[in-house]
Amino acid sequence: MNTWLMKSEPDEASIDDLQRESRLPWTGVRNYQARNFMRDSMKPGDRVLFYHSSCAEPGIAGIAEVCSTAYADPTQFDPASPYFDSKSLTESPRWQLVDVRFVAKTPLLSLKRMRELPQLASLQLLQRGSRLSITPVTTAEWLALAPLLGVEP
DNA sequence: GCCAACGTTGGC
DNA sequence: GCCAACGTTGGC
């Protein structure tokens, strides 16, 4: 089983929203690398670290789980959506997504705190200039993160 | 709101 | 295929 870190702006979809809905499609990814992770590498059952970005307290706010294989992101075909992509054709959708289900809220592990911890220094999230919204987390990184999130690895 | 870093676009 | 211009991300 793989672990992923997925960023979401809490104004759009927070861990509380996911808890309420119990399951959400991960809409709006418009970056090829992030899409490829969902399309090619994510499997149902994979662990997701739910990260809040572009907010007062950026950090990991909970745990989720991939619960579908990849399929076409419907928002790319919706002219009313901010994620509409006029160049994406129905017969060859450009953007894909997976569904994610709620597992648990965690005490917020802030970006600031993560930057202070040497055992987390390898996280792709923390690399200079990194802004990919979906990044893989290694087993070693997950083992270092779990106790900080108050969960069993 | 600023701006560094990165990704995409399109002319050549 | 290069690369300048432009757009976006996201922390601060």
Short mmCIF file of C-alpha atoms (C1' of nucleotides) in Angstrom, two decimals:
data_model
loop_
_atom_site.label_atom_id
_atom_site.label_comp_id
_atom_site.label_asym_id
_atom_site.label_seq_id
_atom_site.Cartn_x
_atom_site.Cartn_y
_atom_site.Cartn_z
CA MET A 1 0.00 0.00 0.00
CA ASN A 2 1.29 3.44 -0.90
CA THR A 3 0.92 6.72 0.93
CA TRP A 4 0.24 10.05 -0.75
CA LEU A 5 0.03 13.64 0.39
CA MET A 6 -2.82 15.54 -1.23
CA LYS A 7 -3.28 19.29 -0.92
CA SER A 8 -6.64 20.94 -0.72
CA GLU A 9 -7.66 24.47 0.04
CA PRO A 10 -9.99 24.13 3.04
CA ASP A 11 -12.19 26.88 1.58
CA GLU A 12 -12.90 24.45 -1.25
CA ALA A 13 -12.72 21.08 0.47
CA SER A 14 -11.55 20.66 4.05
CA ILE A 15 -11.11 17.54 6.16
CA ASP A 16 -14.40 18.50 7.84
CA ASP A 17 -16.12 18.55 4.46
CA LEU A 18 -14.73 15.10 3.73
CA GLN A 19 -15.91 13.83 7.12
CA ARG A 20 -19.38 15.21 6.47
CA GLU A 21 -19.61 13.78 2.96
CA SER A 22 -17.62 10.66 3.91
CA ARG A 23 -16.46 10.42 0.29
CA LEU A 24 -15.45 13.00 -2.33
CA PRO A 25 -14.16 13.03 -5.91
CA TRP A 26 -10.78 14.79 -6.03
CA THR A 27 -11.81 17.32 -8.65
CA GLY A 28 -9.81 20.12 -10.15
CA VAL A 29 -6.31 18.69 -10.59
CA ARG A 30 -4.92 20.42 -13.68
CA ASN A 31 -1.31 19.42 -13.52
CA TYR A 32 -0.01 16.50 -15.54
CA GLN A 33 2.32 15.07 -12.91
CA ALA A 34 -0.42 15.03 -10.29
CA ARG A 35 -2.87 13.57 -12.80
CA ASN A 36 -0.41 10.83 -13.70
CA PHE A 37 -0.09 9.84 -10.06
CA MET A 38 -3.87 9.41 -9.85
CA ARG A 39 -4.15 7.70 -13.22
CA ASP A 40 -1.13 5.41 -13.09
CA SER A 41 -0.10 4.82 -9.51
CA MET A 42 -2.96 5.31 -7.05
CA LYS A 43 -4.83 2.21 -5.99
CA PRO A 44 -7.93 1.79 -3.85
CA GLY A 45 -6.78 1.37 -0.26
CA ASP A 46 -3.81 3.71 -0.62
CA ARG A 47 -3.39 6.05 2.33
CA VAL A 48 -3.85 9.80 1.86
CA LEU A 49 -2.50 12.53 4.11
CA PHE A 50 -4.98 15.37 3.78
CA TYR A 51 -3.10 18.68 3.67
CA HIS A 52 -4.70 22.10 4.03
CA SER A 53 -3.04 24.69 1.79
CA SER A 54 -3.49 28.41 1.14
CA CYS A 55 -4.98 29.02 4.54
CA ALA A 56 -4.12 30.48 7.93
CA GLU A 57 -2.56 27.26 9.25
CA PRO A 58 -1.20 25.12 6.43
CA GLY A 59 -0.51 21.52 7.44
CA ILE A 60 -1.73 17.94 7.57
CA ALA A 61 -5.22 17.85 9.04
CA GLY A 62 -6.32 14.25 8.62
CA ILE A 63 -6.11 10.85 7.01
CA ALA A 64 -8.11 9.61 4.07
CA GLU A 65 -8.04 6.66 1.70
CA VAL A 66 -8.21 6.25 -2.05
CA CYS A 67 -11.48 4.46 -2.78
CA SER A 68 -11.72 4.27 -6.57
CA THR A 69 -9.56 3.83 -9.60
CA ALA A 70 -9.09 6.83 -11.87
CA TYR A 71 -11.89 8.15 -14.07
CA ALA A 72 -12.59 11.32 -16.04
CA ASP A 73 -13.00 14.48 -13.94
CA PRO A 74 -16.51 15.72 -14.87
CA THR A 75 -15.67 19.35 -14.10
CA GLN A 76 -13.46 19.57 -17.20
CA PHE A 77 -16.60 19.37 -19.37
CA ASP A 78 -18.68 21.83 -17.36
CA PRO A 79 -18.48 25.37 -18.80
CA ALA A 80 -19.78 26.73 -15.50
CA SER A 81 -16.95 25.17 -13.52
CA PRO A 82 -13.74 27.01 -12.73
CA TYR A 83 -12.03 23.78 -13.79
CA PHE A 84 -13.60 23.75 -17.25
CA ASP A 85 -11.11 22.86 -19.97
CA SER A 86 -12.34 23.75 -23.45
CA LYS A 87 -9.56 21.73 -25.03
CA SER A 88 -10.52 18.48 -23.36
CA LEU A 89 -12.65 16.24 -25.56
CA THR A 90 -15.31 13.90 -24.24
CA GLU A 91 -13.87 11.02 -26.27
CA SER A 92 -10.38 11.64 -24.88
CA PRO A 93 -10.63 13.30 -21.47
CA ARG A 94 -7.49 15.08 -20.47
CA TRP A 95 -8.07 15.11 -16.69
CA GLN A 96 -8.73 12.23 -14.37
CA LEU A 97 -9.42 11.89 -10.68
CA VAL A 98 -9.91 9.34 -7.94
CA ASP A 99 -12.44 9.26 -5.12
CA VAL A 100 -11.23 9.60 -1.56
CA ARG A 101 -12.97 8.52 1.63
CA PHE A 102 -12.65 9.91 5.14
CA VAL A 103 -10.61 7.92 7.65
CA ALA A 104 -9.76 10.25 10.55
CA LYS A 105 -9.09 13.77 11.63
CA THR A 106 -5.71 14.35 13.25
CA PRO A 107 -4.29 17.14 15.36
CA LEU A 108 -2.95 19.65 12.84
CA LEU A 109 0.66 18.95 11.96
CA SER A 110 1.64 22.37 10.72
CA LEU A 111 3.97 23.08 7.85
CA LYS A 112 6.05 25.11 10.27
CA ARG A 113 6.44 22.13 12.63
CA MET A 114 7.24 19.78 9.78
CA ARG A 115 10.03 22.06 8.64
CA GLU A 116 11.57 21.86 12.11
CA LEU A 117 11.81 18.08 12.16
CA PRO A 118 14.89 16.56 10.56
CA GLN A 119 13.22 13.16 10.12
CA LEU A 120 10.74 14.81 7.74
CA ALA A 121 13.28 16.77 5.71
CA SER A 122 13.00 14.40 2.74
CA LEU A 123 9.28 15.05 2.21
CA GLN A 124 8.67 16.32 -1.30
CA LEU A 125 6.25 18.84 0.18
CA LEU A 126 9.14 20.51 1.98
CA GLN A 127 11.51 20.79 -0.95
CA ARG A 128 12.33 24.22 -2.23
CA GLY A 129 9.79 25.47 -4.75
CA SER A 130 7.69 22.32 -4.46
CA ARG A 131 4.06 22.99 -5.25
CA LEU A 132 2.78 19.75 -6.68
CA SER A 133 -0.66 19.12 -5.21
CA ILE A 134 -0.16 15.34 -5.02
CA THR A 135 3.13 13.84 -3.89
CA PRO A 136 4.18 10.33 -2.90
CA VAL A 137 5.22 9.70 0.70
CA THR A 138 7.79 6.97 1.35
CA THR A 139 7.32 4.25 3.95
CA ALA A 140 10.08 5.77 6.07
CA GLU A 141 8.40 9.18 5.89
CA TRP A 142 5.04 7.66 6.84
CA LEU A 143 6.60 5.87 9.81
CA ALA A 144 8.02 9.21 10.96
CA LEU A 145 4.72 11.01 10.41
CA ALA A 146 2.33 8.56 12.07
CA PRO A 147 3.30 9.29 15.71
CA LEU A 148 3.23 13.03 14.98
CA LEU A 149 -0.34 12.58 13.77
CA GLY A 150 -1.27 10.42 16.74
CA VAL A 151 -2.10 7.35 14.65
CA GLU A 152 -0.80 3.82 14.36
CA PRO A 153 1.41 3.40 11.31
"C1'" DG B 1 -1.04 41.75 -1.69
"C1'" DC B 2 3.68 40.28 -2.73
"C1'" DC B 3 6.61 37.45 -5.04
"C1'" DA B 4 9.59 33.24 -5.83
"C1'" DA B 5 9.33 29.21 -8.16
"C1'" DC B 6 7.39 26.49 -11.34
"C1'" DG B 7 4.40 25.00 -15.43
"C1'" DT B 8 2.36 26.01 -19.94
"C1'" DT B 9 1.89 28.27 -24.31
"C1'" DG B 10 3.04 29.59 -28.71
"C1'" DG B 11 6.03 32.05 -32.07
"C1'" DC B 12 9.98 31.17 -34.47
"C1'" DG C 1 13.16 22.24 -30.02
"C1'" DC C 2 14.14 26.74 -27.86
"C1'" DC C 3 12.76 30.10 -24.88
"C1'" DA C 4 10.27 34.48 -23.65
"C1'" DA C 5 6.07 35.68 -21.93
"C1'" DC C 6 2.51 34.63 -19.27
"C1'" DG C 7 -0.30 32.17 -15.69
"C1'" DT C 8 -0.57 29.67 -11.29
"C1'" DT C 9 0.62 28.07 -6.69
"C1'" DG C 10 0.96 28.89 -2.11
"C1'" DG C 11 3.58 30.62 1.93
"C1'" DC C 12 4.22 34.73 4.14
#
